[in-house]
């Protein structure tokens, strides 16, 4: 199988023949039926043969099946839109940023391609004819070459920061019952001047996890939760107790990296950090410098929006800003005192806080504003600036929360190009 991939890899951005395009589209129903079987076996085979790749893949998402499900969905989307790849551009852009934050190199595409095609052949058996496998080999390298090229451009943009760098935890600050901020300062003298990332972007953080078999590095993406231009990078991490994987009481192991950060890592300890990346961010230009901004978040989704809010207030922006957030209780809501302070000193900032399950001790109007889940119907047009056709919306939280908010905003007449959110990621599939 490796030899059949080599010619395609030697011709960057190889264009499929019309016949191969037809073959790929015709296999979409097969992927819908057998995609997860293929991807589960693929990951199992790949990691067994290449244990060094375990540091790239999230073990929790492997255990819950989210990663195989996401790859199966992506393959189906690719097959379905092989004749109109422009529809997949947002998903490809997001994946390339994530790959860059993990320092994925072209050699990894060779391993993945070889193992993925071999697994497809293994699962589909005689149905995987030579023509089908040839078409999928060409299709894989068409997409891989596009992504390798985009990732090379991202690496080029880092000013030489093209590998993991050591950062020390300079400060550890509890923001709520669940969320703690970590202030990270570079150990490397070459990074005394940190890159000016775009508000909303993230870093990958890599930690060695002893308890995983044989010990292995694990990387997680964390939004930067403060404005750019500081002598530190700040992330604000929720301590994950575990993930429900079936029955309500069935839990996986608590989040490896988040629990190590909260319970083990202390001031002075060193972690490995990537250059900031991410295609979800706020960017100001002359056309939108006065347009209202609405920041809507649920739970720990507020972290990337905090970076945007801090940036806007530090820039003394006079544009109207709404900060709308939902948490279970005020006890788990991060940054409340900070946001109250910003509201007091910025007359253009309006805040609305929802509590979905307030404690009896909480006082409405003091600890929170509205009881219940975040519902745009309970907000005024003035709070959402929905009558202003220049208003931009930034939304972050669980996938269903974002879909619900997006749907309601569209019902209010907001065009899709003014709604900014990340809907693609492990466990999710690009909508086309």
mmCIF file of N, CA, C and O in Angstrom, residues 157-205:
data_model
loop_
_atom_site.group_PDB
_atom_site.id
_atom_site.type_symbol
_atom_site.label_atom_id
_atom_site.label_comp_id
_atom_site.label_asym_id
_atom_site.label_seq_id
_atom_site.Cartn_x
_atom_site.Cartn_y
_atom_site.Cartn_z
ATOM 1 N N UNK A 157 5.020 31.444 9.897
ATOM 2 C CA UNK A 157 4.535 32.676 10.536
ATOM 3 C C UNK A 157 4.964 32.811 11.994
ATOM 4 O O UNK A 157 4.720 33.851 12.610
ATOM 5 N N UNK A 158 5.583 31.782 12.561
ATOM 6 C CA UNK A 158 5.901 31.802 13.990
ATOM 7 C C UNK A 158 7.220 32.482 14.327
ATOM 8 O O UNK A 158 7.582 32.583 15.502
ATOM 9 N N UNK A 159 7.960 32.926 13.320
ATOM 10 C CA UNK A 159 9.240 33.566 13.577
ATOM 11 C C UNK A 159 10.276 32.630 14.164
ATOM 12 O O UNK A 159 11.120 33.043 14.957
ATOM 13 N N UNK A 160 10.182 31.348 13.815
ATOM 14 C CA UNK A 160 11.167 30.381 14.281
ATOM 15 C C UNK A 160 10.740 29.538 15.460
ATOM 16 O O UNK A 160 11.461 28.624 15.867
ATOM 17 N N UNK A 161 9.577 29.818 16.028
ATOM 18 C CA UNK A 161 9.079 29.003 17.149
ATOM 19 C C UNK A 161 8.382 27.781 16.548
ATOM 20 O O UNK A 161 7.159 27.750 16.442
ATOM 21 N N UNK A 162 9.138 26.798 16.168
ATOM 22 C CA UNK A 162 8.602 25.652 15.433
ATOM 23 C C UNK A 162 8.728 24.341 16.197
ATOM 24 O O UNK A 162 8.731 23.269 15.599
ATOM 25 N N UNK A 163 8.833 24.427 17.516
ATOM 26 C CA UNK A 163 8.852 23.225 18.344
ATOM 27 C C UNK A 163 8.407 23.618 19.750
ATOM 28 O O UNK A 163 8.276 24.798 20.068
ATOM 29 N N UNK A 164 8.161 22.611 20.579
ATOM 30 C CA UNK A 164 7.732 22.880 21.950
ATOM 31 C C UNK A 164 8.778 23.700 22.695
ATOM 32 O O UNK A 164 9.974 23.477 22.557
ATOM 33 N N UNK A 165 8.301 24.658 23.502
ATOM 34 C CA UNK A 165 9.174 25.488 24.323
ATOM 35 C C UNK A 165 8.821 25.292 25.801
ATOM 36 O O UNK A 165 7.647 25.113 26.153
ATOM 37 N N UNK A 166 9.849 25.365 26.642
ATOM 38 C CA UNK A 166 9.638 25.240 28.088
ATOM 39 C C UNK A 166 9.159 26.569 28.672
ATOM 40 O O UNK A 166 9.768 27.621 28.436
ATOM 41 N N UNK A 167 8.057 26.487 29.428
ATOM 42 C CA UNK A 167 7.527 27.641 30.156
ATOM 43 C C UNK A 167 7.381 27.254 31.624
ATOM 44 O O UNK A 167 7.033 26.110 31.937
ATOM 45 N N UNK A 168 7.643 28.183 32.507
ATOM 46 C CA UNK A 168 7.442 27.925 33.930
ATOM 47 C C UNK A 168 6.117 28.531 34.379
ATOM 48 O O UNK A 168 5.643 29.533 33.828
ATOM 49 N N UNK A 169 5.491 27.893 35.353
ATOM 50 C CA UNK A 169 4.268 28.437 35.943
ATOM 51 C C UNK A 169 4.699 29.532 36.920
ATOM 52 O O UNK A 169 5.276 29.258 37.969
ATOM 53 N N UNK A 170 4.439 30.774 36.548
ATOM 54 C CA UNK A 170 4.856 31.912 37.372
ATOM 55 C C UNK A 170 3.807 32.271 38.417
ATOM 56 O O UNK A 170 4.126 32.855 39.453
ATOM 57 N N UNK A 171 2.570 31.887 38.149
ATOM 58 C CA UNK A 171 1.481 32.244 39.060
ATOM 59 C C UNK A 171 0.323 31.295 38.822
ATOM 60 O O UNK A 171 0.072 30.869 37.689
ATOM 61 N N UNK A 172 -0.358 30.947 39.882
ATOM 62 C CA UNK A 172 -1.502 30.029 39.823
ATOM 63 C C UNK A 172 -2.633 30.692 40.622
ATOM 64 O O UNK A 172 -2.484 30.936 41.814
ATOM 65 N N UNK A 173 -3.738 30.998 39.960
ATOM 66 C CA UNK A 173 -4.787 31.796 40.598
ATOM 67 C C UNK A 173 -6.154 31.144 40.415
ATOM 68 O O UNK A 173 -6.597 30.917 39.287
ATOM 69 N N UNK A 174 -6.827 30.854 41.511
ATOM 70 C CA UNK A 174 -8.140 30.211 41.465
ATOM 71 C C UNK A 174 -9.180 31.233 41.027
ATOM 72 O O UNK A 174 -9.332 32.289 41.655
ATOM 73 N N UNK A 175 -9.915 30.933 39.970
ATOM 74 C CA UNK A 175 -10.919 31.847 39.432
ATOM 75 C C UNK A 175 -12.336 31.466 39.840
ATOM 76 O O UNK A 175 -13.238 32.294 39.811
ATOM 77 N N UNK A 176 -12.549 30.201 40.173
ATOM 78 C CA UNK A 176 -13.860 29.717 40.614
ATOM 79 C C UNK A 176 -13.639 28.365 41.285
ATOM 80 O O UNK A 176 -12.506 27.909 41.425
ATOM 81 N N UNK A 177 -14.725 27.698 41.645
ATOM 82 C CA UNK A 177 -14.606 26.378 42.270
ATOM 83 C C UNK A 177 -14.004 25.347 41.316
ATOM 84 O O UNK A 177 -13.469 24.333 41.754
ATOM 85 N N UNK A 178 -14.079 25.605 40.006
ATOM 86 C CA UNK A 178 -13.622 24.621 39.022
ATOM 87 C C UNK A 178 -12.472 25.105 38.149
ATOM 88 O O UNK A 178 -11.762 24.288 37.564
ATOM 89 N N UNK A 179 -12.306 26.404 38.026
ATOM 90 C CA UNK A 179 -11.370 26.967 37.045
ATOM 91 C C UNK A 179 -10.219 27.690 37.741
ATOM 92 O O UNK A 179 -10.438 28.498 38.643
ATOM 93 N N UNK A 180 -9.004 27.377 37.303
ATOM 94 C CA UNK A 180 -7.801 28.027 37.818
ATOM 95 C C UNK A 180 -7.001 28.587 36.649
ATOM 96 O O UNK A 180 -6.873 27.947 35.605
ATOM 97 N N UNK A 181 -6.461 29.792 36.836
ATOM 98 C CA UNK A 181 -5.610 30.404 35.814
ATOM 99 C C UNK A 181 -4.153 30.082 36.085
ATOM 100 O O UNK A 181 -3.706 30.063 37.234
ATOM 101 N N UNK A 182 -3.414 29.847 35.001
ATOM 102 C CA UNK A 182 -1.990 29.575 35.062
ATOM 103 C C UNK A 182 -1.267 30.627 34.224
ATOM 104 O O UNK A 182 -1.546 30.763 33.030
ATOM 105 N N UNK A 183 -0.381 31.368 34.863
ATOM 106 C CA UNK A 183 0.414 32.387 34.188
ATOM 107 C C UNK A 183 1.743 31.747 33.795
ATOM 108 O O UNK A 183 2.519 31.329 34.661
ATOM 109 N N UNK A 184 1.993 31.663 32.497
ATOM 110 C CA UNK A 184 3.144 30.932 31.973
ATOM 111 C C UNK A 184 4.178 31.908 31.414
ATOM 112 O O UNK A 184 3.858 32.742 30.558
ATOM 113 N N UNK A 185 5.406 31.787 31.893
ATOM 114 C CA UNK A 185 6.492 32.634 31.423
ATOM 115 C C UNK A 185 7.579 31.769 30.791
ATOM 116 O O UNK A 185 7.883 30.674 31.285
ATOM 117 N N UNK A 186 8.190 32.245 29.691
ATOM 118 C CA UNK A 186 9.172 31.413 28.974
ATOM 119 C C UNK A 186 10.451 31.211 29.760
ATOM 120 O O UNK A 186 10.935 32.113 30.439
ATOM 121 N N UNK A 187 10.974 30.006 29.659
ATOM 122 C CA UNK A 187 12.283 29.698 30.234
ATOM 123 C C UNK A 187 13.374 30.076 29.245
ATOM 124 O O UNK A 187 14.455 30.534 29.619
ATOM 125 N N UNK A 188 13.078 29.896 27.972
ATOM 126 C CA UNK A 188 14.019 30.148 26.880
ATOM 127 C C UNK A 188 14.252 31.656 26.715
ATOM 128 O O UNK A 188 13.301 32.421 26.539
ATOM 129 N N UNK A 189 15.508 32.092 26.757
ATOM 130 C CA UNK A 189 15.834 33.514 26.603
ATOM 131 C C UNK A 189 15.392 34.070 25.256
ATOM 132 O O UNK A 189 15.154 35.269 25.120
ATOM 133 N N UNK A 190 15.259 33.185 24.252
ATOM 134 C CA UNK A 190 14.868 33.663 22.916
ATOM 135 C C UNK A 190 13.412 34.102 22.872
ATOM 136 O O UNK A 190 12.987 34.716 21.895
ATOM 137 N N UNK A 191 12.652 33.796 23.935
ATOM 138 C CA UNK A 191 11.231 34.160 23.950
ATOM 139 C C UNK A 191 10.917 35.245 24.982
ATOM 140 O O UNK A 191 9.807 35.302 25.482
ATOM 141 N N UNK A 192 11.879 36.069 25.282
ATOM 142 C CA UNK A 192 11.606 37.140 26.235
ATOM 143 C C UNK A 192 10.521 38.077 25.707
ATOM 144 O O UNK A 192 9.798 38.715 26.459
ATOM 145 N N UNK A 193 10.394 38.145 24.398
ATOM 146 C CA UNK A 193 9.320 38.924 23.786
ATOM 147 C C UNK A 193 8.337 37.935 23.167
ATOM 148 O O UNK A 193 8.633 37.301 22.153
ATOM 149 N N UNK A 194 7.204 37.796 23.800
ATOM 150 C CA UNK A 194 6.226 36.806 23.355
ATOM 151 C C UNK A 194 5.476 37.300 22.123
ATOM 152 O O UNK A 194 5.288 38.514 21.933
ATOM 153 N N UNK A 195 5.016 36.381 21.275
ATOM 154 C CA UNK A 195 4.273 36.791 20.074
ATOM 155 C C UNK A 195 2.956 37.454 20.433
ATOM 156 O O UNK A 195 2.317 37.104 21.427
ATOM 157 N N UNK A 196 2.557 38.419 19.635
ATOM 158 C CA UNK A 196 1.301 39.131 19.876
ATOM 159 C C UNK A 196 0.177 38.355 19.187
ATOM 160 O O UNK A 196 -0.166 38.620 18.031
ATOM 161 N N UNK A 197 -0.365 37.404 19.907
ATOM 162 C CA UNK A 197 -1.405 36.548 19.340
ATOM 163 C C UNK A 197 -2.694 37.348 19.143
ATOM 164 O O UNK A 197 -2.840 38.473 19.635
ATOM 165 N N UNK A 198 -3.633 36.747 18.452
ATOM 166 C CA UNK A 198 -4.928 37.382 18.229
ATOM 167 C C UNK A 198 -5.892 36.952 19.339
ATOM 168 O O UNK A 198 -5.960 35.761 19.665
ATOM 169 N N UNK A 199 -6.612 37.902 19.936
ATOM 170 C CA UNK A 199 -7.524 37.545 21.035
ATOM 171 C C UNK A 199 -8.526 36.483 20.606
ATOM 172 O O UNK A 199 -9.237 36.650 19.602
ATOM 173 N N UNK A 200 -8.566 35.368 21.349
ATOM 174 C CA UNK A 200 -9.437 34.244 21.020
ATOM 175 C C UNK A 200 -8.650 33.000 20.654
ATOM 176 O O UNK A 200 -9.202 31.899 20.639
ATOM 177 N N UNK A 201 -7.343 33.154 20.351
ATOM 178 C CA UNK A 201 -6.534 32.009 19.959
ATOM 179 C C UNK A 201 -6.127 31.170 21.172
ATOM 180 O O UNK A 201 -6.392 31.529 22.313
ATOM 181 N N UNK A 202 -5.462 30.040 20.901
ATOM 182 C CA UNK A 202 -5.107 29.103 21.954
ATOM 183 C C UNK A 202 -3.645 28.675 21.823
ATOM 184 O O UNK A 202 -2.982 28.944 20.808
ATOM 185 N N UNK A 203 -3.163 28.011 22.848
ATOM 186 C CA UNK A 203 -1.888 27.304 22.779
ATOM 187 C C UNK A 203 -2.160 25.830 23.035
ATOM 188 O O UNK A 203 -3.195 25.467 23.584
ATOM 189 N N UNK A 204 -1.223 24.985 22.634
ATOM 190 C CA UNK A 204 -1.219 23.605 23.116
ATOM 191 C C UNK A 204 -0.249 23.532 24.281
ATOM 192 O O UNK A 204 0.801 24.179 24.269
ATOM 193 N N UNK A 205 -0.618 22.768 25.279
ATOM 194 C CA UNK A 205 0.225 22.557 26.445
ATOM 195 C C UNK A 205 0.475 21.065 26.563
ATOM 196 O O UNK A 205 -0.466 20.267 26.488
#
